[in-house]
Each structure stands twice: as structure tokens, then as C-alpha cells.
């Protein structure tokens, strides 16, 4: 009896599942809409939202259906986020689908992009349970093709964005300046021995003699300015300033003649030295200083200034004793050019005796060659001789970045940052490496510390925003930049005319420039533009042939004989 009952129950269950399977069979593709379709890579991810419908009298009242988007590519698949729906008789918290009326539903997933996904298909997978037990699955339904990966053409490579050099401070000619004053008594123009024998005068004449006798030095200029203090009549002060200038020039010419130095003297005078007066007042502790400075700012007429200051009787006595005597003078100003090593000398010493050069001279030597291998050797010598100078590490990292060796570049940038963590150019370069490696948040942090870097920060930031999928911010950041990355941003924003103009203005067009031109042609149904640009891209870089044949941008050209002849 028990065996018969078990047999009856088994048959009923089997019939029940059979009935379920029959009623919940394959769903037609036209019940589903995917946004976007085809799928698109944005910010390194593929977002897919599927809106679907279960038809009337389809959904078993006792069933639960787990719907999972599945992206299939290159013989493998990635499963997305599962969402469960339930029939009217099921106890649970999932969306209920009516058996009689059917019901609309939505599922959404985000897939982390890998290059193989460029040629992929999106399916919906349906796992079924009836009364809590597994039931035959509903056949998978293909709902979209994918994915457009054009955004992945954004590049931080050295061919697109230049890394930043930390520059040398080498100067071929260094200007050394020196000044000396000769003071005069009130209303007098006589040179006093105490003044001509001062240490200032001795130092200045010694500097002239040293410039005359030193091979890499020469006097650039020697000027004298005669002054009078701003008290007394203007005509008197003018005469005093001119006479003080003349007697000082006569004395200095005599000294130059003794040392046989042929130096031309420039001459000028200032009748009333109000600027000198103001400077000395600002530096003084004189009572009513601020009141006197206010007078200078309120009045421009010299006579009125003098009257107003003399009215401040308590201060004027101190001014007469401490300030005005310092303004009765002549000033000698000497500039000597110290001429550094020639480019030829620096180049030879960098090769044969690098330790004889300063860090700045060695860094400068690297700028005298365009050969990256030679630059790397010189920067390594900077590191060997000046290991605490971050510039050697950063600039060697820059060379490795240009050479495409990102890991070595990162190693050197990191060493540079240990020495100079706040350096804008070093942080910029670390940001480029992070961007190239797809570490977008880290790149943004480094770029945030890169203000003032010796590089095009807007180009790097614009590329970062493209990589993050923020095309609006990228547009603002790029501005009028003419680069592949800027044109890519315009393509992604659908501004194809602007993208054409940008590509035509790229200073060093490469394979990517041409490939982007082909994408514009495909999106605007211009076959000749597609063909011509693809030919150019593949001629420059054969890898673009394989990329084009799997690129959904060119899906409608795949059956075209001309297209296939270009990419094969």
C-alpha cells in the first residue's frame, strides 16, 4: 500500500514539474530591452540595465525565478547581479509577478571590463524553483551585443601625455651684484678720506680687479647715482646731487686707471631722495613714524611734503639727525657676469668626469641630448653623485616612462617622492603612472598635489575624467587642447565635428589619431572616412587590424569586402 502511495505522489510531482516546465518555457527576445544596447564601457566598467516582461499566464503562482545577467565572451562568462521574482502564492519579499496578467521587471548589473569583453554578448539566465525545489531552468535569452570599448582608447602613455621633468637651475651667466655708498656732509660735495677708504669701497674695487683678472668673469655694468636729501630748495639739491655724482665718478675713474681696468661708467642723479627717505622711515623706530608715512602718501609735491614733516616738530629733530644724513650720498652699483662652462665642456665632463660637475650642471647636460639612452646614463650619474637630490630619480623615471618601462619609472618616481614628497612634478608623474595602471582614485589624489607641475596638468586631468566616465568634466578640463584624448572625449560626447577639428590639429598624429578618425566615420556612416583612416592606422600600428575586426564600432562593416581586406 505504501509503495503504491509513493508511486502516485511521484507521478503527481513529475506531472507538476512537467506542467511548470511547459508553461514557463523559452521567452522571446522581443520581451526585453537593454540600456545601452550595444553595451558600452564607461569608467572601466560595463553597466547594463535590462527591462523585461513576463507574459500573461506564464508565471507559476508557486514559482521563484532568479534572473541573472550573464556576459559571455571569448569562451568564458561573467555573471552579474541576481534578482529574484516570485509568484502570487510564494511567501517572501521579492517582487510578485501575477500569473494572470504577467508583469514587468528590471535587473541591472555592472561588469568590470577586460579587453576580451569588446566582443561579447549579454544573456539573461533564469533559475527556477517551485515550492522551494529546483525545477527545469528557462532557456537563456540573448538580450544585447557588446561592448563598445572606445573609451578605453584614453591613454596616459608618454606618446599622449608627457611626464614632468624637474628642471635644472643651471645658468650660463650668473650675475653678481655689489653696492657701495659714499656719504657727504650737509650741503657739501667734498670726498672725505674716511669714506673712500671704507670697507664697502675696498670690496667694490677688489671685485672690479677680480673680474679683470679672472677668465670667466667680466664687468657687466658699473653705475653711479648722486643723491641729495629731500630738505632745502630743489635747485640746491639738484646741484648737490650732480656735484656728488661728478666727484664720485672722477674718483672711481682714477681707481680704474690705476688697476688698468677699461670699464665704462653709467651716471645718473636724484635731486631729492624721497624713496630712500620712505624706506629708512619704514625701517626706523621714530616716534610719529606712521604719521610721517601718511604725509608721504597724501602729498606728492616735494615742498608741501617738507613743510608738513617739519610741522611735526617732535619727530623732525630725530629725522634731521638719523635719517637725512644717510641720504646725502652717491651710490656705486657693480654687476659682474660669472660665465659658466660651455655646452661642449659640460657634455664632455658629464661623460668623462661627472663628479667635477654640480648637480645642476649634470642635469643640464642631460638636456643637451635627445637620445633617451644617453639621458638615462646622465641621470644615473646624477643619482650616483647626488643621491639626496630628488631630481635625478624623477628625471630617470621620466626617461623610463618615455621608454614604456612603467614599473622602472614608478620605482624611480617613488624614490624621488621619499626625498621631496611635496614636489608638484613628482606627484604629477606618480599620478600618470597610476592613471596608466588604471588606479584612477590614486591618480586623482596625486594630481591634486600637482599644481605648478612642469607639465600639462589639464591634459592629464581631462584624460583621468574620460577614464572615469565623466565626459562633461573632461570637456571643461581639456578646453582647447588638441590631442587624441581630447578628440576621444568629443566623440564620446557625440560632438563629431569638434572631434574632427581636434584630430586635424594634433601636432604629432599617430595610429590612434587615425583610428579615432575611423570611429567618427563609422558613427556618421561615412565609409570612405572609415576605410582611409583604418588604412592609415594599420600602416602605423598593425595591432589596430585585430582591434578593428573585433570592435563593435565597425559591426555594420564586417560583411563589407573592402573593410575585411583592410583589417586582414
XYZ file of C-alpha atoms in Angstrom, residues 59-554:
496
model
C 4.498 32.848 -14.149
C 3.630 29.853 -11.932
C 1.967 31.029 -8.728
C 4.279 28.792 -6.676
C 7.486 29.641 -8.552
C 10.540 31.739 -7.802
C 12.679 32.796 -10.731
C 16.233 34.079 -10.176
C 17.200 36.285 -13.127
C 20.935 36.873 -13.677
C 22.564 38.909 -16.468
C 25.467 36.907 -17.902
C 28.135 38.450 -20.125
C 29.690 35.854 -22.434
C 32.977 36.431 -24.234
C 35.964 34.520 -25.575
C 34.665 31.139 -24.368
C 34.050 32.345 -20.821
C 31.386 34.267 -18.959
C 30.925 36.690 -16.068
C 27.723 36.578 -14.044
C 26.134 39.795 -12.878
C 23.791 40.631 -10.021
C 20.892 38.215 -9.485
C 17.382 39.438 -8.801
C 14.609 37.056 -7.648
C 10.917 37.305 -8.609
C 8.101 35.266 -7.073
C 4.628 34.016 -7.872
C 1.490 35.081 -6.038
C 1.395 32.072 -3.695
C 5.017 32.357 -2.566
C 5.750 33.860 0.841
C 8.710 36.215 0.529
C 9.896 39.781 -0.003
C 10.661 39.679 -3.709
C 8.706 41.391 -6.473
C 5.488 39.482 -7.155
C 4.567 38.598 -10.736
C 0.904 37.942 -11.467
C 0.048 34.697 -13.208
C -2.981 36.145 -14.929
C -1.558 39.489 -16.022
C 2.178 38.791 -16.107
C 4.417 41.666 -15.082
C 7.264 43.984 -15.939
C 10.621 43.690 -14.228
C 14.131 45.199 -14.287
C 17.545 43.811 -13.499
C 20.801 45.715 -13.556
C 24.437 44.685 -13.344
C 27.876 46.187 -13.553
C 30.774 44.218 -15.036
C 34.437 45.104 -14.588
C 35.763 45.451 -18.103
C 38.520 43.286 -19.536
C 39.647 43.699 -23.166
C 38.125 40.362 -24.248
C 34.672 41.787 -23.493
C 34.930 44.032 -26.563
C 33.393 41.112 -28.463
C 30.711 39.799 -26.155
C 27.024 39.021 -25.745
C 24.685 39.646 -22.849
C 22.276 36.879 -21.844
C 19.664 36.516 -19.156
C 19.850 33.345 -17.111
C 16.653 32.068 -15.406
C 16.930 29.642 -12.474
C 13.545 28.276 -11.355
C 12.270 26.900 -8.077
C 8.726 25.655 -7.492
C 7.621 25.330 -3.886
C 11.244 25.712 -2.863
C 12.567 22.920 -5.049
C 14.704 23.144 -8.160
C 12.732 22.989 -11.409
C 13.834 22.903 -15.045
C 15.519 26.204 -15.947
C 14.059 28.535 -18.531
C 16.375 28.707 -21.581
C 18.782 31.653 -21.542
C 17.860 34.599 -23.747
C 20.363 36.769 -25.598
C 19.414 40.401 -24.999
C 22.341 42.539 -26.217
C 25.667 42.666 -28.004
C 28.658 44.399 -26.554
C 30.621 46.210 -25.774
C 31.684 49.496 -27.312
C 35.110 49.983 -25.732
C 36.116 53.213 -27.479
C 36.536 54.983 -24.122
C 39.400 52.587 -23.379
C 41.462 54.382 -26.047
C 42.115 57.094 -23.435
C 45.829 56.841 -22.774
C 48.337 58.273 -20.327
C 51.277 56.907 -22.305
C 54.222 59.193 -22.982
C 53.148 59.457 -26.619
C 49.944 61.120 -25.472
C 50.829 62.864 -22.189
C 54.382 63.976 -21.421
C 55.751 63.208 -17.963
C 57.184 66.122 -15.987
C 60.868 66.957 -15.713
C 62.204 68.502 -12.513
C 64.401 71.145 -14.156
C 67.970 72.139 -13.504
C 68.816 75.620 -12.268
C 71.896 75.922 -14.428
C 72.688 79.432 -15.622
C 75.379 80.054 -18.188
C 75.854 83.575 -16.846
C 75.392 84.313 -13.158
C 75.190 87.986 -12.270
C 76.923 89.050 -9.056
C 75.960 92.497 -7.775
C 77.638 94.758 -5.260
C 76.950 98.258 -3.933
C 78.952 100.885 -2.051
C 77.909 104.303 -0.717
C 79.968 107.442 -0.185
C 78.364 109.810 2.350
C 78.644 113.614 2.213
C 78.158 116.298 4.837
C 75.137 118.582 4.632
C 75.248 120.867 1.583
C 78.776 119.645 0.706
C 80.295 117.739 -2.205
C 83.785 117.089 -0.887
C 85.050 113.494 -0.791
C 86.312 112.527 2.651
C 89.125 110.004 3.133
C 87.071 108.189 5.755
C 84.509 107.459 3.069
C 86.797 106.463 0.190
C 88.696 104.079 2.467
C 85.573 102.327 3.800
C 85.296 98.528 3.598
C 82.423 98.857 1.097
C 84.625 100.806 -1.318
C 87.520 98.373 -0.861
C 85.270 95.398 -1.582
C 83.828 97.013 -4.703
C 87.207 97.923 -6.209
C 88.527 94.443 -5.366
C 85.564 92.916 -7.199
C 86.374 95.021 -10.287
C 90.017 93.925 -10.155
C 88.988 90.261 -9.721
C 86.677 90.467 -12.741
C 89.503 91.944 -14.814
C 91.929 89.177 -13.875
C 89.583 86.148 -13.905
C 88.998 84.365 -17.209
C 85.319 83.564 -16.717
C 84.341 86.950 -15.231
C 83.672 90.337 -16.751
C 82.148 93.595 -15.572
C 78.642 93.843 -16.972
C 77.901 97.357 -15.655
C 79.218 99.965 -13.235
C 76.862 102.800 -12.390
C 76.965 105.814 -10.089
C 73.910 107.686 -8.786
C 74.234 111.016 -6.985
C 71.659 111.898 -4.310
C 70.581 114.783 -2.122
C 68.320 114.562 0.910
C 64.778 115.954 0.472
C 65.296 119.049 2.610
C 66.090 122.513 1.368
C 65.386 124.140 -2.009
C 65.049 121.876 -5.040
C 67.602 123.851 -7.119
C 70.204 123.497 -4.372
C 69.550 119.787 -4.050
C 69.813 119.272 -7.785
C 73.208 120.962 -7.823
C 74.384 118.903 -4.826
C 73.276 115.606 -6.406
C 75.033 116.422 -9.695
C 78.258 117.521 -7.999
C 78.322 114.423 -5.765
C 77.884 112.302 -8.902
C 80.761 114.065 -10.688
C 83.277 113.881 -7.850
C 82.490 110.207 -7.258
C 82.897 109.442 -10.978
C 86.220 111.281 -11.033
C 87.443 109.293 -8.031
C 86.280 105.960 -9.464
C 87.839 106.634 -12.894
C 91.105 107.329 -11.129
C 90.904 103.977 -9.313
C 90.043 102.134 -12.541
C 93.008 103.729 -14.260
C 95.333 102.519 -11.504
C 94.193 98.919 -11.965
C 94.161 99.285 -15.787
C 90.520 98.287 -15.983
C 88.714 99.610 -19.029
C 85.178 99.936 -17.654
C 82.551 102.423 -18.794
C 80.682 104.192 -16.003
C 76.961 104.925 -16.195
C 75.889 108.106 -14.399
C 72.572 109.440 -13.037
C 71.342 111.594 -10.136
C 68.255 112.047 -7.933
C 67.803 115.605 -6.612
C 65.552 114.690 -3.670
C 65.623 111.101 -2.495
C 62.059 110.642 -1.257
C 62.116 106.882 -1.977
C 65.189 106.464 0.165
C 63.560 108.629 2.838
C 60.438 106.457 2.864
C 62.451 103.241 3.081
C 64.537 104.477 6.018
C 61.414 105.738 7.797
C 59.705 102.359 7.435
C 62.759 100.665 8.958
C 63.092 103.169 11.840
C 61.567 103.356 15.320
C 60.983 107.096 15.151
C 58.001 108.423 17.061
C 55.162 109.517 14.762
C 56.589 107.267 12.004
C 53.137 106.324 10.741
C 52.050 109.974 10.651
C 55.081 110.867 8.527
C 54.472 107.965 6.162
C 50.870 109.123 5.824
C 52.128 112.557 4.775
C 54.213 110.923 2.029
C 51.153 109.077 0.731
C 48.877 112.125 0.903
C 51.100 114.671 -0.815
C 53.199 114.385 -3.967
C 54.528 117.953 -4.075
C 58.057 117.933 -2.543
C 57.755 121.358 -0.907
C 54.432 120.557 0.731
C 55.817 117.241 1.981
C 58.768 119.044 3.546
C 56.523 121.655 5.235
C 54.169 119.034 6.677
C 57.033 116.952 8.028
C 58.740 119.968 9.614
C 55.434 120.784 11.347
C 55.803 117.510 13.240
C 58.474 119.173 15.340
C 58.988 116.375 17.867
C 59.987 113.964 15.103
C 61.806 116.308 12.760
C 64.811 116.751 15.034
C 65.334 112.975 15.072
C 64.819 112.821 11.303
C 67.464 115.513 10.797
C 69.944 113.611 12.952
C 69.262 109.989 11.914
C 67.585 109.882 8.511
C 68.685 112.794 6.347
C 72.479 112.264 6.715
C 72.128 108.803 5.191
C 70.525 110.292 2.072
C 73.378 112.705 1.311
C 75.393 110.271 -0.752
C 76.496 108.812 -4.005
C 75.937 105.101 -4.697
C 78.121 102.849 -6.835
C 76.448 99.736 -8.287
C 78.602 96.990 -9.799
C 77.358 93.949 -11.761
C 79.825 91.204 -12.686
C 78.961 88.365 -15.080
C 80.307 84.980 -14.000
C 80.368 82.909 -17.204
C 79.822 79.168 -16.777
C 81.087 76.191 -18.752
C 80.173 75.848 -22.410
C 77.778 73.128 -23.632
C 80.736 71.258 -25.122
C 82.636 71.352 -21.825
C 79.624 70.175 -19.837
C 78.906 67.344 -22.291
C 82.468 66.048 -22.123
C 82.707 66.319 -18.343
C 79.342 64.548 -17.948
C 80.844 61.611 -19.862
C 84.392 61.582 -18.514
C 84.375 63.315 -15.136
C 80.800 63.719 -13.850
C 81.929 64.268 -10.247
C 83.521 67.569 -11.348
C 80.100 68.968 -12.252
C 77.461 70.312 -9.915
C 74.073 68.619 -9.761
C 72.577 71.428 -11.855
C 75.323 71.147 -14.466
C 74.799 67.376 -14.744
C 71.030 67.787 -15.012
C 71.604 70.417 -17.685
C 73.925 68.021 -19.556
C 71.011 65.605 -19.967
C 69.041 68.297 -21.789
C 71.793 68.597 -24.422
C 70.918 65.227 -25.997
C 67.694 63.811 -27.431
C 68.867 60.221 -27.062
C 66.882 58.613 -24.221
C 69.625 56.072 -23.500
C 72.200 58.854 -23.086
C 69.807 60.829 -20.900
C 69.298 57.792 -18.670
C 73.060 57.358 -18.242
C 73.484 61.003 -17.212
C 70.566 60.923 -14.773
C 72.034 57.765 -13.224
C 75.265 59.721 -12.730
C 73.300 62.467 -11.004
C 71.945 59.800 -8.645
C 75.415 58.316 -8.088
C 76.964 61.693 -7.234
C 73.996 63.460 -5.624
C 71.866 60.717 -4.076
C 69.897 63.176 -1.941
C 68.738 65.196 -4.955
C 65.246 64.017 -5.922
C 65.615 65.419 -9.441
C 67.973 62.631 -10.552
C 65.454 59.925 -9.614
C 62.472 61.793 -11.046
C 64.136 62.547 -14.359
C 65.413 58.984 -14.746
C 61.839 57.873 -14.084
C 60.705 60.311 -16.775
C 63.055 58.661 -19.290
C 61.840 55.167 -18.327
C 58.251 56.374 -18.795
C 59.087 57.592 -22.297
C 60.680 54.206 -22.972
C 57.476 52.441 -21.899
C 59.039 50.846 -18.808
C 56.293 51.843 -16.375
C 57.487 49.711 -13.465
C 61.006 51.200 -13.511
C 59.501 54.652 -13.910
C 57.330 54.076 -10.834
C 60.318 52.826 -8.835
C 62.287 55.998 -9.582
C 59.332 58.349 -9.017
C 58.738 56.668 -5.659
C 62.387 57.188 -4.640
C 62.130 60.837 -5.678
C 58.972 61.257 -3.586
C 60.751 59.904 -0.495
C 63.162 62.845 -0.774
C 60.711 65.545 -1.951
C 57.172 64.374 -1.206
C 55.630 67.796 -1.880
C 57.236 68.333 -5.285
C 54.435 69.023 -7.779
C 56.196 67.447 -10.768
C 56.990 64.242 -8.893
C 53.388 63.915 -7.736
C 52.236 64.570 -11.284
C 54.400 61.722 -12.577
C 53.118 59.356 -9.885
C 49.614 60.342 -10.999
C 50.451 59.476 -14.618
C 51.674 56.020 -13.599
C 48.531 55.430 -11.543
C 46.385 56.571 -14.475
C 48.245 54.290 -16.886
C 47.745 51.370 -14.480
C 44.024 52.124 -14.153
C 44.297 53.189 -10.499
C 42.022 56.164 -11.032
C 41.369 57.222 -7.430
C 45.085 57.156 -6.665
C 45.793 59.168 -9.835
C 43.280 61.803 -8.777
C 44.943 62.116 -5.352
C 48.372 62.647 -6.905
C 47.071 65.162 -9.450
C 45.515 67.048 -6.536
C 49.067 67.695 -5.300
C 50.417 68.652 -8.731
C 49.518 72.334 -9.014
C 52.525 74.099 -10.521
C 53.985 70.937 -12.041
C 56.250 71.364 -15.043
C 53.631 69.690 -17.259
C 50.178 69.996 -18.832
C 48.023 69.150 -15.814
C 44.768 69.841 -17.684
C 45.651 67.217 -20.283
C 46.245 64.642 -17.546
C 43.100 65.571 -15.624
C 40.974 65.533 -18.772
C 42.244 62.037 -19.560
C 41.503 60.958 -15.984
C 37.915 62.170 -16.275
C 37.486 60.325 -19.575
C 38.788 57.158 -17.910
C 36.313 57.692 -15.050
C 33.461 58.207 -17.496
C 32.846 61.831 -16.524
C 32.828 63.255 -20.049
C 31.248 66.552 -19.029
C 34.051 67.368 -16.589
C 36.605 66.148 -19.135
C 35.231 68.615 -21.684
C 35.652 71.530 -19.276
C 39.154 70.440 -18.284
C 40.542 69.828 -21.775
C 39.450 73.246 -23.012
C 41.011 73.835 -26.438
C 43.651 71.103 -26.078
C 44.334 69.361 -29.415
C 45.117 65.738 -28.545
C 43.842 62.237 -29.162
C 42.366 62.137 -25.665
C 40.528 65.426 -26.178
C 39.125 64.186 -29.504
C 38.076 60.930 -27.836
C 36.150 62.923 -25.232
C 34.333 64.778 -28.015
C 33.474 61.500 -29.765
C 32.068 60.076 -26.532
C 30.018 63.262 -26.131
C 28.717 62.850 -29.696
C 30.355 66.075 -30.906
C 31.831 64.619 -34.100
C 32.519 67.903 -35.906
C 34.568 69.160 -32.942
C 36.383 65.820 -32.800
C 37.322 66.090 -36.499
C 38.751 69.577 -35.916
C 40.694 68.406 -32.880
C 42.190 65.408 -34.695
C 43.251 67.607 -37.595
C 45.099 69.858 -35.125
C 47.013 67.095 -33.308
C 50.675 68.080 -33.636
C 52.081 64.541 -33.966
C 49.292 62.322 -35.349
C 49.778 58.615 -34.751
C 47.882 55.353 -35.264
C 45.350 56.253 -32.555
C 44.658 59.567 -34.288
C 43.732 57.723 -37.466
C 41.736 55.052 -35.636
C 39.638 57.704 -33.915
C 39.020 59.228 -37.344
C 37.728 55.821 -38.487
C 35.394 55.656 -35.465
C 33.956 59.047 -36.388
C 33.443 57.746 -39.932
C 31.606 54.670 -38.634
C 29.360 56.688 -36.350
C 28.481 59.124 -39.140
C 28.055 56.423 -41.855
C 30.985 57.736 -43.896
C 32.523 54.609 -45.428
C 35.418 56.349 -47.198
C 36.457 58.002 -43.932
C 36.375 54.604 -42.230
C 38.481 52.945 -44.946
C 41.056 55.737 -45.330
C 41.637 56.152 -41.614
C 41.805 52.431 -40.909
C 44.415 52.005 -43.642
C 46.463 54.812 -42.076
C 46.087 53.435 -38.541
C 47.115 49.887 -39.509
C 50.047 51.174 -41.580
C 51.373 52.869 -38.431
C 50.489 50.090 -35.996
C 49.444 46.642 -37.229
C 47.742 45.794 -33.908
C 44.863 48.053 -34.911
C 43.820 45.476 -37.532
C 42.939 42.926 -34.843
C 41.304 45.633 -32.761
C 39.125 46.822 -35.636
C 37.883 43.358 -36.541
C 36.556 42.839 -33.012
C 35.417 46.422 -32.443
C 31.633 46.743 -32.335
C 32.028 50.320 -33.612
C 32.519 48.691 -37.027
